[in-house]
């Protein structure tokens, strides 16, 4: 018995080591987006539960040792069969066979809803989907993979337990091949927990849609083998008939060995799918030239709430060095003419002198300067390091370059109708030219995703490649010209009595 506990503890330690390696991989490939990745936090919770299981195994192992002289014997052990390690191992084995893991232990609504709701997953950008309130009944899905398209639920129920549940219902298939005469079906209201679980998961999947389709549910039963008991096989088949894919222990292939290559499949770096050339949105050019991004801006009396908020945000996170530069480095950069013209109008109207100077460097108004000279010029106008991987300038292109717009299908054109220019030109060009678009406009990205979700059974290739940064930076700009208020009466001699000074002081206090 002691060796069995030693075996379990050895397996648990191996699992613990692999989970830690995967956690490090997730952290190293994390890129700031909206919402932040769920996997990292859920892995921490999973590792905590595994530690509890290890402690349980150690306590049970101690109960196997005989009591020493003069000491009371420990309470009897539950034995290795009391361990829940198989659940953790099965979850991890399934994860190692999966691609694009999106979440672990996610609650989904199992009550029938009037209208399909958005499932958690990647639809242009990651989203947690529609969150239903606590008044709705939910079930826990152990693993969400394929970017949200597949849900995995693990049940460690045994043949013995399933037969016991059948006996309580007094229903058996018997050995007859005539199932209609001696069996039962999906339509029978059987009080069997496994069958109820399958029906609930199937209902939950039908409630949701991810990239215009219903998620696939996989129900994994690691303690049940097919073709060993007719009654058990019948229930397994009925569970499959409920609308889930049932996988028993003899349906599961051995898990692959953990490696860097495998972890790249399990949790891919989002940048790995970026196009070689990136399509840059106006919002990113604004961030690249903003004084907020390059300097520690002191709050001014004339700042509105938005500017004050960006001052605070930049103090906590250097937007360019932590988000933008890592994303666009080592890529050629382009921007459509409509967006460039709009940006130039904005910066020439409200931009500071340093913002105007950066604009000329970023967009290369001086064709005589080399990329290295442009980067050096940008470094001179920034407190932060400008990486050598940044390829300047951003090249201005026609939104119908090489006649690419003819490749946009009807679905894309209809969805793009919700966008105003220059955003429409930016997104349509990236979509048509099959380039990854980098934007700070999360609202527009969500509008495109929701627009596409209104269609039915779209192929994954119909979805555009867009990366939405989790934050943005506006131009600092200059204060609006305003008429100076004049004092009424002889305020210069006796002090202000007309209220102008108190008004200015109140305004200053509001901005501090």
Tab-separated table of C-alpha atoms in Angstrom:
chain	number	residue	atom	x	y	z
A	1	UNK	CA	0.000	0.000	0.000
A	2	UNK	CA	2.894	2.315	0.885
A	3	UNK	CA	4.415	1.899	-2.580
A	4	UNK	CA	1.077	2.900	-4.136
A	5	UNK	CA	1.171	6.166	-2.237
A	6	UNK	CA	4.770	6.651	-3.307
A	7	UNK	CA	3.694	6.145	-6.906
A	8	UNK	CA	0.876	8.683	-6.536
A	9	UNK	CA	3.190	11.228	-4.937
A	10	UNK	CA	5.734	10.722	-7.718
A	11	UNK	CA	3.051	11.327	-10.348
A	12	UNK	CA	1.801	14.367	-8.458
A	13	UNK	CA	5.293	15.860	-8.300
A	14	UNK	CA	5.778	15.353	-12.035
A	15	UNK	CA	2.440	17.019	-12.698
A	16	UNK	CA	3.388	19.880	-10.400
A	17	UNK	CA	6.653	20.435	-12.302
A	18	UNK	CA	4.926	20.426	-15.691
A	19	UNK	CA	2.255	22.864	-14.522
A	20	UNK	CA	4.972	25.236	-13.334
A	21	UNK	CA	6.745	25.049	-16.705
A	22	UNK	CA	3.488	25.780	-18.497
A	23	UNK	CA	2.755	28.694	-16.160
A	24	UNK	CA	6.127	30.216	-17.049
A	25	UNK	CA	5.343	29.740	-20.740
A	26	UNK	CA	1.980	31.511	-20.380
A	27	UNK	CA	3.637	34.431	-18.617
A	28	UNK	CA	6.348	34.723	-21.265
A	29	UNK	CA	3.858	34.810	-24.145
A	30	UNK	CA	1.344	37.105	-22.477
A	31	UNK	CA	0.555	40.251	-24.415
A	32	UNK	CA	-1.615	43.014	-22.975
A	33	UNK	CA	-5.076	42.915	-24.477
A	34	UNK	CA	-8.675	43.177	-23.364
A	35	UNK	CA	-9.579	41.201	-21.332
A	36	UNK	CA	-6.344	39.916	-19.841
A	37	UNK	CA	-5.652	36.218	-20.206
A	38	UNK	CA	-7.647	34.027	-17.809
A	39	UNK	CA	-5.273	31.090	-18.046
A	40	UNK	CA	-2.534	32.469	-15.790
A	41	UNK	CA	-4.822	33.084	-12.808
A	42	UNK	CA	-6.649	29.787	-13.266
A	43	UNK	CA	-3.341	27.893	-13.360
A	44	UNK	CA	-2.436	29.369	-9.978
A	45	UNK	CA	-5.739	28.121	-8.576
A	46	UNK	CA	-5.220	24.692	-10.132
A	47	UNK	CA	-1.733	24.409	-8.660
A	48	UNK	CA	-3.122	25.371	-5.255
A	49	UNK	CA	-5.699	22.578	-5.443
A	50	UNK	CA	-2.987	20.138	-6.503
A	51	UNK	CA	-0.946	21.113	-3.428
A	52	UNK	CA	-3.961	20.273	-1.268
A	53	UNK	CA	-4.136	16.879	-2.982
A	54	UNK	CA	-0.418	16.272	-2.341
A	55	UNK	CA	-0.893	17.115	1.344
A	56	UNK	CA	-3.791	14.652	1.470
A	57	UNK	CA	-1.646	11.905	-0.043
A	58	UNK	CA	1.143	12.546	2.460
A	59	UNK	CA	-1.285	12.371	5.385
A	60	UNK	CA	-2.811	9.151	4.092
A	61	UNK	CA	0.643	7.709	3.525
A	62	UNK	CA	1.497	8.477	7.160
A	63	UNK	CA	-1.529	6.517	8.328
A	64	UNK	CA	-0.074	3.405	6.703
A	65	UNK	CA	2.917	3.382	9.056
A	66	UNK	CA	2.510	1.280	12.213
A	67	UNK	CA	2.199	3.156	15.496
A	68	UNK	CA	5.411	3.445	17.465
A	69	UNK	CA	5.638	2.034	20.962
A	70	UNK	CA	3.562	3.998	23.444
A	71	UNK	CA	1.679	5.966	20.763
A	72	UNK	CA	-1.873	5.519	19.564
A	73	UNK	CA	-2.278	4.161	16.050
A	74	UNK	CA	-3.383	6.741	13.456
A	75	UNK	CA	-6.944	6.548	12.101
A	76	UNK	CA	-7.379	4.152	9.180
A	77	UNK	CA	-6.403	5.421	5.748
A	78	UNK	CA	-8.877	5.829	2.923
A	79	UNK	CA	-6.273	4.226	0.702
A	80	UNK	CA	-5.077	5.393	-2.716
A	81	UNK	CA	-8.606	5.043	-4.087
A	82	UNK	CA	-9.585	8.091	-2.040
A	83	UNK	CA	-7.253	10.277	-4.078
A	84	UNK	CA	-8.520	12.706	-6.701
A	85	UNK	CA	-5.173	12.806	-8.499
A	86	UNK	CA	-6.669	11.121	-11.572
A	87	UNK	CA	-8.841	14.184	-12.173
A	88	UNK	CA	-5.823	16.496	-12.209
A	89	UNK	CA	-3.852	14.115	-14.429
A	90	UNK	CA	-6.723	13.746	-16.888
A	91	UNK	CA	-7.221	17.501	-17.059
A	92	UNK	CA	-3.528	18.011	-17.758
A	93	UNK	CA	-3.347	15.147	-20.277
A	94	UNK	CA	-6.288	16.600	-22.209
A	95	UNK	CA	-4.657	20.031	-22.052
A	96	UNK	CA	-1.470	18.614	-23.576
A	97	UNK	CA	-3.497	17.223	-26.481
A	98	UNK	CA	-5.270	20.555	-27.007
A	99	UNK	CA	-4.602	23.653	-29.061
A	100	UNK	CA	-5.117	27.299	-28.162
A	101	UNK	CA	-6.245	26.900	-24.539
A	102	UNK	CA	-8.473	29.824	-23.606
A	103	UNK	CA	-9.598	29.138	-20.048
A	104	UNK	CA	-9.832	26.609	-17.241
A	105	UNK	CA	-12.712	26.000	-14.856
A	106	UNK	CA	-15.153	28.360	-16.476
A	107	UNK	CA	-18.806	28.542	-15.418
A	108	UNK	CA	-21.394	28.385	-18.210
A	109	UNK	CA	-25.152	28.886	-18.091
A	110	UNK	CA	-27.048	25.582	-18.385
A	111	UNK	CA	-30.595	26.941	-18.300
A	112	UNK	CA	-32.343	27.383	-21.617
A	113	UNK	CA	-32.262	30.995	-22.765
A	114	UNK	CA	-34.479	32.774	-25.269
A	115	UNK	CA	-31.601	33.948	-27.429
A	116	UNK	CA	-28.106	32.577	-27.930
A	117	UNK	CA	-25.458	34.357	-25.880
A	118	UNK	CA	-21.780	34.926	-26.606
A	119	UNK	CA	-19.501	32.136	-25.432
A	120	UNK	CA	-16.072	32.796	-23.918
A	121	UNK	CA	-13.334	32.708	-26.530
A	122	UNK	CA	-11.495	34.559	-29.251
A	123	UNK	CA	-13.632	36.442	-31.739
A	124	UNK	CA	-11.094	38.844	-33.304
A	125	UNK	CA	-9.978	39.606	-29.730
A	126	UNK	CA	-10.412	37.519	-26.554
A	127	UNK	CA	-13.659	38.037	-24.669
A	128	UNK	CA	-15.321	36.363	-21.704
A	129	UNK	CA	-18.629	36.408	-23.544
A	130	UNK	CA	-22.025	37.167	-22.035
A	131	UNK	CA	-22.024	36.953	-18.245
A	132	UNK	CA	-25.326	35.602	-16.925
A	133	UNK	CA	-26.446	36.526	-13.416
A	134	UNK	CA	-26.481	34.288	-10.358
A	135	UNK	CA	-30.215	33.664	-10.768
A	136	UNK	CA	-29.328	31.355	-13.669
A	137	UNK	CA	-28.025	27.861	-13.010
A	138	UNK	CA	-24.430	27.264	-14.119
A	139	UNK	CA	-22.111	24.303	-14.614
A	140	UNK	CA	-18.339	24.214	-14.459
A	141	UNK	CA	-16.409	23.453	-17.637
A	142	UNK	CA	-12.923	22.181	-16.815
A	143	UNK	CA	-11.164	23.307	-19.984
A	144	UNK	CA	-11.921	25.628	-22.914
A	145	UNK	CA	-9.726	25.005	-25.957
A	146	UNK	CA	-9.502	25.783	-29.668
A	147	UNK	CA	-9.885	29.463	-28.877
A	148	UNK	CA	-13.295	28.801	-27.323
A	149	UNK	CA	-14.718	26.294	-29.815
A	150	UNK	CA	-14.308	23.240	-27.562
A	151	UNK	CA	-15.432	22.683	-23.972
A	152	UNK	CA	-14.051	19.786	-21.917
A	153	UNK	CA	-15.716	18.342	-18.827
A	154	UNK	CA	-14.100	15.568	-16.791
A	155	UNK	CA	-16.058	13.139	-14.620
A	156	UNK	CA	-14.208	10.549	-12.516
A	157	UNK	CA	-17.331	8.411	-12.063
A	158	UNK	CA	-16.658	4.646	-12.043
A	159	UNK	CA	-18.467	1.689	-13.621
A	160	UNK	CA	-19.545	0.620	-10.157
A	161	UNK	CA	-21.055	3.993	-9.318
A	162	UNK	CA	-22.846	4.201	-12.653
A	163	UNK	CA	-24.342	0.721	-12.169
A	164	UNK	CA	-25.461	1.754	-8.693
A	165	UNK	CA	-27.238	4.789	-10.168
A	166	UNK	CA	-28.908	2.508	-12.699
A	167	UNK	CA	-30.005	0.108	-9.971
A	168	UNK	CA	-31.689	2.947	-8.103
A	169	UNK	CA	-33.685	3.678	-11.239
A	170	UNK	CA	-34.422	-0.054	-11.657
A	171	UNK	CA	-33.516	0.063	-15.333
A	172	UNK	CA	-31.176	-2.318	-17.139
A	173	UNK	CA	-30.442	-3.059	-20.727
A	174	UNK	CA	-29.791	-6.687	-20.098
A	175	UNK	CA	-27.918	-8.692	-22.655
A	176	UNK	CA	-30.549	-8.391	-25.329
A	177	UNK	CA	-29.625	-6.630	-28.528
A	178	UNK	CA	-33.204	-5.386	-28.763
A	179	UNK	CA	-32.707	-2.079	-26.969
A	180	UNK	CA	-36.226	-0.889	-27.669
A	181	UNK	CA	-37.696	-3.885	-25.877
A	182	UNK	CA	-35.442	-3.982	-22.812
A	183	UNK	CA	-33.660	-0.636	-22.706
A	184	UNK	CA	-34.233	3.079	-22.311
A	185	UNK	CA	-33.509	6.164	-24.308
A	186	UNK	CA	-32.517	9.794	-24.131
A	187	UNK	CA	-36.181	10.694	-23.827
A	188	UNK	CA	-36.578	8.778	-20.567
A	189	UNK	CA	-36.412	11.040	-17.512
A	190	UNK	CA	-33.773	9.005	-15.695
A	191	UNK	CA	-32.320	10.299	-12.433
A	192	UNK	CA	-28.755	9.401	-13.380
A	193	UNK	CA	-26.218	12.156	-12.527
A	194	UNK	CA	-23.927	11.418	-15.482
A	195	UNK	CA	-26.793	11.596	-17.956
A	196	UNK	CA	-28.075	14.785	-16.337
A	197	UNK	CA	-24.592	16.274	-16.653
A	198	UNK	CA	-24.422	15.407	-20.359
A	199	UNK	CA	-27.833	16.968	-20.990
A	200	UNK	CA	-26.895	20.113	-19.055
A	201	UNK	CA	-23.652	20.534	-20.972
A	202	UNK	CA	-25.443	20.026	-24.280
A	203	UNK	CA	-28.013	22.651	-23.272
A	204	UNK	CA	-25.240	25.033	-22.198
A	205	UNK	CA	-23.504	24.632	-25.545
A	206	UNK	CA	-26.726	25.289	-27.448
A	207	UNK	CA	-27.130	28.475	-25.396
A	208	UNK	CA	-23.823	29.843	-26.646
A	209	UNK	CA	-22.133	30.742	-29.898
A	210	UNK	CA	-18.486	31.343	-30.629
A	211	UNK	CA	-17.480	32.677	-34.042
A	212	UNK	CA	-21.041	31.987	-35.317
A	213	UNK	CA	-21.029	28.324	-34.203
A	214	UNK	CA	-22.064	26.284	-31.180
A	215	UNK	CA	-19.177	25.003	-29.017
A	216	UNK	CA	-18.353	21.297	-29.124
A	217	UNK	CA	-18.576	19.568	-25.722
A	218	UNK	CA	-16.261	16.689	-24.815
A	219	UNK	CA	-17.223	14.638	-21.756
A	220	UNK	CA	-14.164	12.686	-20.564
A	221	UNK	CA	-14.645	9.592	-18.361
A	222	UNK	CA	-11.158	8.343	-17.361
A	223	UNK	CA	-12.458	5.621	-15.000
A	224	UNK	CA	-14.884	4.046	-17.462
A	225	UNK	CA	-13.907	1.656	-20.254
A	226	UNK	CA	-16.071	0.834	-23.226
A	227	UNK	CA	-17.134	-2.730	-24.077
A	228	UNK	CA	-16.847	-4.055	-20.521
A	229	UNK	CA	-20.477	-3.755	-19.432
A	230	UNK	CA	-23.559	-3.477	-21.604
A	231	UNK	CA	-25.470	-1.278	-19.156
A	232	UNK	CA	-22.565	1.140	-18.831
A	233	UNK	CA	-22.075	1.240	-22.602
A	234	UNK	CA	-25.758	2.007	-23.065
A	235	UNK	CA	-25.596	5.021	-20.726
A	236	UNK	CA	-22.408	6.222	-22.425
A	237	UNK	CA	-24.150	6.002	-25.797
A	238	UNK	CA	-27.179	7.907	-24.490
A	239	UNK	CA	-24.874	10.628	-23.161
A	240	UNK	CA	-23.437	10.884	-26.659
A	241	UNK	CA	-26.944	11.094	-28.055
A	242	UNK	CA	-27.607	14.080	-25.803
A	243	UNK	CA	-25.229	16.116	-27.928
A	244	UNK	CA	-21.799	15.681	-26.342
A	245	UNK	CA	-18.724	13.746	-27.460
A	246	UNK	CA	-18.009	11.072	-24.826
A	247	UNK	CA	-14.431	9.859	-24.374
A	248	UNK	CA	-13.776	6.855	-22.139
A	249	UNK	CA	-10.363	5.748	-20.882
A	250	UNK	CA	-9.761	3.444	-23.851
A	251	UNK	CA	-10.622	6.288	-26.252
A	252	UNK	CA	-7.739	8.427	-24.978
A	253	UNK	CA	-4.315	8.261	-26.584
A	254	UNK	CA	-1.249	8.595	-24.341
A	255	UNK	CA	-0.407	12.262	-23.772
A	256	UNK	CA	2.650	13.683	-25.551
A	257	UNK	CA	5.737	14.679	-23.621
A	258	UNK	CA	5.808	18.306	-22.573
A	259	UNK	CA	8.140	20.444	-24.673
A	260	UNK	CA	8.515	24.045	-25.778
A	261	UNK	CA	7.066	23.141	-29.159
A	262	UNK	CA	4.060	21.486	-27.538
A	263	UNK	CA	3.426	24.458	-25.233
A	264	UNK	CA	3.480	26.748	-28.273
A	265	UNK	CA	0.568	24.681	-29.598
A	266	UNK	CA	-1.255	24.539	-26.268
A	267	UNK	CA	-0.944	28.271	-25.673
A	268	UNK	CA	0.399	30.018	-28.787
A	269	UNK	CA	2.051	33.406	-28.756
A	270	UNK	CA	-0.507	35.680	-30.457
A	271	UNK	CA	2.285	37.391	-32.366
A	272	UNK	CA	3.068	34.126	-34.116
A	273	UNK	CA	-0.041	34.645	-36.262
A	274	UNK	CA	0.750	38.275	-37.146
A	275	UNK	CA	1.379	39.117	-40.777
A	276	UNK	CA	4.903	40.132	-41.784
A	277	UNK	CA	3.665	43.645	-42.577
A	278	UNK	CA	1.398	45.307	-40.021
A	279	UNK	CA	-1.466	47.645	-40.850
A	280	UNK	CA	-1.315	50.542	-38.376
A	281	UNK	CA	-4.455	52.346	-37.217
A	282	UNK	CA	-4.619	56.098	-36.595
A	283	UNK	CA	-4.897	55.471	-32.850
A	284	UNK	CA	-1.495	53.773	-32.816
A	285	UNK	CA	0.168	56.639	-34.711
A	286	UNK	CA	-1.325	59.014	-32.154
A	287	UNK	CA	0.195	56.929	-29.343
A	288	UNK	CA	3.565	56.776	-31.121
A	289	UNK	CA	3.762	60.570	-31.292
A	290	UNK	CA	2.011	61.589	-28.067
A	291	UNK	CA	3.912	63.512	-25.401
A	292	UNK	CA	2.110	61.325	-22.853
A	293	UNK	CA	3.906	58.297	-24.314
A	294	UNK	CA	7.385	59.814	-24.422
A	295	UNK	CA	7.623	62.187	-21.463
A	296	UNK	CA	6.634	62.329	-17.819
A	297	UNK	CA	3.951	64.945	-18.324
A	298	UNK	CA	3.116	67.151	-15.372
A	299	UNK	CA	-0.557	67.854	-14.822
A	300	UNK	CA	-1.630	71.292	-15.990
A	301	UNK	CA	-4.499	73.506	-14.860
A	302	UNK	CA	-6.194	73.187	-18.236
A	303	UNK	CA	-6.144	69.364	-18.358
A	304	UNK	CA	-9.500	67.649	-18.659
A	305	UNK	CA	-10.258	64.364	-16.897
A	306	UNK	CA	-9.047	62.288	-19.830
A	307	UNK	CA	-5.628	63.919	-19.853
A	308	UNK	CA	-5.315	63.565	-16.089
A	309	UNK	CA	-6.219	59.877	-16.380
A	310	UNK	CA	-3.576	59.298	-19.059
A	311	UNK	CA	-0.959	60.981	-16.866
A	312	UNK	CA	-1.808	58.505	-14.117
A	313	UNK	CA	-1.872	55.520	-16.489
A	314	UNK	CA	1.517	56.320	-17.966
A	315	UNK	CA	2.974	56.500	-14.462
A	316	UNK	CA	1.844	52.904	-13.864
A	317	UNK	CA	2.576	51.545	-17.345
A	318	UNK	CA	4.832	52.903	-20.057
A	319	UNK	CA	2.488	52.230	-22.955
A	320	UNK	CA	5.017	52.271	-25.793
A	321	UNK	CA	7.747	50.197	-24.180
A	322	UNK	CA	5.388	47.662	-22.584
A	323	UNK	CA	2.760	47.263	-25.299
A	324	UNK	CA	3.349	48.975	-28.628
A	325	UNK	CA	7.063	48.469	-29.310
A	326	UNK	CA	7.007	44.713	-28.484
A	327	UNK	CA	4.011	44.262	-30.802
A	328	UNK	CA	5.203	46.140	-33.877
A	329	UNK	CA	8.947	45.547	-33.643
A	330	UNK	CA	10.605	43.610	-36.496
A	331	UNK	CA	7.632	44.259	-38.782
A	332	UNK	CA	7.232	46.538	-41.775
A	333	UNK	CA	4.548	49.120	-41.003
A	334	UNK	CA	1.932	50.625	-43.321
A	335	UNK	CA	-1.050	52.944	-42.927
A	336	UNK	CA	-3.738	53.892	-45.432
A	337	UNK	CA	-3.714	57.406	-46.834
A	338	UNK	CA	-7.114	58.359	-45.375
A	339	UNK	CA	-5.877	57.608	-41.855
A	340	UNK	CA	-2.575	59.428	-42.374
A	341	UNK	CA	-4.341	62.515	-43.717
A	342	UNK	CA	-6.749	62.526	-40.773
A	343	UNK	CA	-3.914	62.164	-38.299
A	344	UNK	CA	-1.880	64.960	-39.888
A	345	UNK	CA	-4.876	67.268	-39.703
A	346	UNK	CA	-5.278	66.479	-35.999
A	347	UNK	CA	-1.627	66.886	-35.055
A	348	UNK	CA	-1.238	70.078	-37.082
A	349	UNK	CA	-4.335	71.508	-35.406
A	350	UNK	CA	-3.810	70.658	-31.738
A	351	UNK	CA	-0.403	68.955	-31.457
A	352	UNK	CA	2.508	70.322	-29.457
A	353	UNK	CA	5.759	71.134	-31.221
A	354	UNK	CA	7.339	67.862	-30.082
A	355	UNK	CA	4.298	65.886	-31.248
A	356	UNK	CA	4.513	67.544	-34.661
A	357	UNK	CA	8.233	66.765	-34.799
A	358	UNK	CA	7.632	63.085	-34.013
A	359	UNK	CA	4.902	62.951	-36.653
A	360	UNK	CA	7.399	64.022	-39.308
A	361	UNK	CA	9.774	61.270	-38.179
A	362	UNK	CA	7.164	58.510	-37.869
A	363	UNK	CA	5.657	59.273	-41.286
A	364	UNK	CA	8.957	60.431	-42.865
A	365	UNK	CA	7.971	63.789	-44.303
A	366	UNK	CA	11.684	64.228	-45.036
A	367	UNK	CA	12.438	61.561	-47.639
A	368	UNK	CA	16.174	62.247	-47.395
A	369	UNK	CA	16.420	60.624	-43.945
A	370	UNK	CA	17.287	56.957	-43.570
A	371	UNK	CA	15.401	54.620	-41.198
A	372	UNK	CA	18.313	54.809	-38.746
A	373	UNK	CA	18.217	58.603	-38.801
A	374	UNK	CA	14.464	58.567	-38.192
A	375	UNK	CA	14.883	56.266	-35.197
A	376	UNK	CA	17.704	58.416	-33.844
A	377	UNK	CA	15.537	61.493	-34.200
A	378	UNK	CA	12.742	59.784	-32.275
A	379	UNK	CA	15.159	58.828	-29.489
A	380	UNK	CA	16.101	62.478	-29.099
A	381	UNK	CA	12.432	63.274	-28.459
A	382	UNK	CA	11.754	60.549	-25.905
A	383	UNK	CA	12.669	59.687	-22.336
A	384	UNK	CA	12.285	56.014	-23.177
A	385	UNK	CA	14.482	53.707	-25.167
A	386	UNK	CA	13.426	53.334	-28.785
A	387	UNK	CA	14.255	49.754	-29.822
A	388	UNK	CA	16.322	49.045	-32.898
A	389	UNK	CA	13.576	46.605	-33.946
A	390	UNK	CA	11.227	49.526	-34.711
A	391	UNK	CA	11.141	49.881	-38.487
A	392	UNK	CA	10.539	53.473	-39.460
A	393	UNK	CA	8.904	55.073	-41.278
A	394	UNK	CA	5.292	53.959	-41.435
A	395	UNK	CA	4.654	53.766	-45.169
A	396	UNK	CA	1.523	55.445	-46.526
A	397	UNK	CA	-0.413	53.148	-48.883
A	398	UNK	CA	-3.589	53.306	-50.920
A	399	UNK	CA	-6.525	51.518	-49.260
A	400	UNK	CA	-7.099	49.650	-52.532
A	401	UNK	CA	-3.452	48.727	-53.009
A	402	UNK	CA	-3.081	46.081	-55.727
A	403	UNK	CA	-6.873	46.080	-56.103
A	404	UNK	CA	-7.231	44.234	-52.798
A	405	UNK	CA	-10.731	45.566	-52.061
A	406	UNK	CA	-12.207	43.250	-54.670
A	407	UNK	CA	-11.286	40.352	-52.364
A	408	UNK	CA	-13.633	41.547	-49.616
A	409	UNK	CA	-16.731	39.358	-49.490
A	410	UNK	CA	-20.284	40.499	-48.834
A	411	UNK	CA	-20.112	39.640	-45.136
A	412	UNK	CA	-17.050	41.819	-44.565
A	413	UNK	CA	-18.542	44.731	-46.479
A	414	UNK	CA	-21.768	44.598	-44.476
A	415	UNK	CA	-19.934	44.476	-41.151
A	416	UNK	CA	-17.645	47.358	-42.138
A	417	UNK	CA	-20.675	49.570	-42.774
A	418	UNK	CA	-20.838	50.183	-39.017
A	419	UNK	CA	-17.466	51.956	-39.109
A	420	UNK	CA	-16.762	55.584	-39.924
A	421	UNK	CA	-13.734	56.764	-41.849
A	422	UNK	CA	-10.830	56.685	-41.500
A	423	UNK	CA	-11.435	53.567	-39.378
A	424	UNK	CA	-13.402	51.869	-42.136
A	425	UNK	CA	-10.549	52.373	-44.601
A	426	UNK	CA	-8.004	51.052	-42.088
A	427	UNK	CA	-9.930	47.887	-41.219
A	428	UNK	CA	-11.114	47.175	-44.758
A	429	UNK	CA	-7.559	47.417	-46.103
A	430	UNK	CA	-6.150	45.092	-43.453
A	431	UNK	CA	-9.028	42.670	-43.997
A	432	UNK	CA	-8.762	42.702	-47.788
A	433	UNK	CA	-4.957	42.552	-47.906
A	434	UNK	CA	-4.908	39.872	-45.177
A	435	UNK	CA	-2.686	41.982	-42.941
A	436	UNK	CA	-2.824	42.135	-39.167
A	437	UNK	CA	-4.244	45.485	-38.070
A	438	UNK	CA	-2.872	46.997	-34.856
A	439	UNK	CA	-5.284	49.375	-33.152
A	440	UNK	CA	-6.045	51.021	-29.824
A	441	UNK	CA	-9.719	51.244	-30.768
A	442	UNK	CA	-11.265	48.446	-28.733
A	443	UNK	CA	-14.797	49.726	-29.344
A	444	UNK	CA	-14.486	49.373	-33.124
A	445	UNK	CA	-12.986	45.905	-32.764
A	446	UNK	CA	-15.901	44.734	-30.614
A	447	UNK	CA	-18.369	46.204	-33.112
A	448	UNK	CA	-16.776	44.190	-35.914
A	449	UNK	CA	-16.806	41.007	-33.814
A	450	UNK	CA	-20.451	41.422	-32.809
A	451	UNK	CA	-21.360	42.181	-36.415
A	452	UNK	CA	-19.783	38.953	-37.612
A	453	UNK	CA	-21.483	36.944	-34.847
A	454	UNK	CA	-24.859	37.802	-36.374
A	455	UNK	CA	-24.124	35.505	-39.309
A	456	UNK	CA	-24.343	31.718	-39.351
A	457	UNK	CA	-21.537	29.169	-39.682
A	458	UNK	CA	-18.825	31.458	-40.981
A	459	UNK	CA	-15.531	29.816	-41.761
A	460	UNK	CA	-12.655	30.877	-39.503
A	461	UNK	CA	-10.915	32.397	-42.529
A	462	UNK	CA	-13.738	34.962	-42.724
A	463	UNK	CA	-12.506	36.641	-39.556
A	464	UNK	CA	-9.978	39.481	-39.834
A	465	UNK	CA	-6.646	39.549	-38.028
A	466	UNK	CA	-6.794	42.469	-35.580
A	467	UNK	CA	-4.906	43.178	-32.372
A	468	UNK	CA	-6.495	45.655	-29.975
A	469	UNK	CA	-4.196	47.146	-27.358
A	470	UNK	CA	-5.673	47.297	-23.869
A	471	UNK	CA	-4.998	51.020	-23.562
A	472	UNK	CA	-4.316	54.122	-25.649
A	473	UNK	CA	-2.652	57.508	-25.477
A	474	UNK	CA	-4.064	60.740	-26.958
A	475	UNK	CA	-2.066	63.719	-28.101
A	476	UNK	CA	-1.205	66.059	-25.263
A	477	UNK	CA	-2.139	68.974	-27.481
A	478	UNK	CA	-2.255	72.597	-26.536
A	479	UNK	CA	-4.894	74.376	-24.441
A	480	UNK	CA	-7.815	75.847	-26.289
A	481	UNK	CA	-7.600	79.581	-26.785
A	482	UNK	CA	-10.024	81.243	-24.415
A	483	UNK	CA	-10.966	84.791	-23.622
A	484	UNK	CA	-9.334	85.958	-20.400
A	485	UNK	CA	-11.798	87.133	-17.808
A	486	UNK	CA	-11.384	90.780	-16.808
A	487	UNK	CA	-11.727	92.090	-13.301
A	488	UNK	CA	-14.647	94.345	-12.533
A	489	UNK	CA	-13.808	97.374	-10.439
A	490	UNK	CA	-10.560	98.286	-8.702
A	491	UNK	CA	-9.391	94.739	-7.881
A	492	UNK	CA	-5.753	95.608	-8.540
A	493	UNK	CA	-5.642	98.012	-5.597
A	494	UNK	CA	-7.847	96.394	-2.989
A	495	UNK	CA	-7.627	92.720	-4.043
A	496	UNK	CA	-10.107	90.756	-6.134
A	497	UNK	CA	-13.699	91.284	-5.072
A	498	UNK	CA	-15.427	90.413	-8.360
A	499	UNK	CA	-14.954	86.617	-8.205
A	500	UNK	CA	-12.464	86.081	-11.056
A	501	UNK	CA	-9.634	84.925	-8.795
A	502	UNK	CA	-11.874	82.554	-6.820
A	503	UNK	CA	-13.177	81.073	-10.086
A	504	UNK	CA	-9.648	80.407	-11.313
A	505	UNK	CA	-8.677	78.884	-7.959
A	506	UNK	CA	-11.704	76.571	-7.966
A	507	UNK	CA	-10.838	75.383	-11.468
A	508	UNK	CA	-7.282	74.659	-10.380
A	509	UNK	CA	-8.464	72.651	-7.372
A	510	UNK	CA	-10.781	70.551	-9.535
A	511	UNK	CA	-7.916	69.500	-11.778
A	512	UNK	CA	-5.569	68.604	-8.925
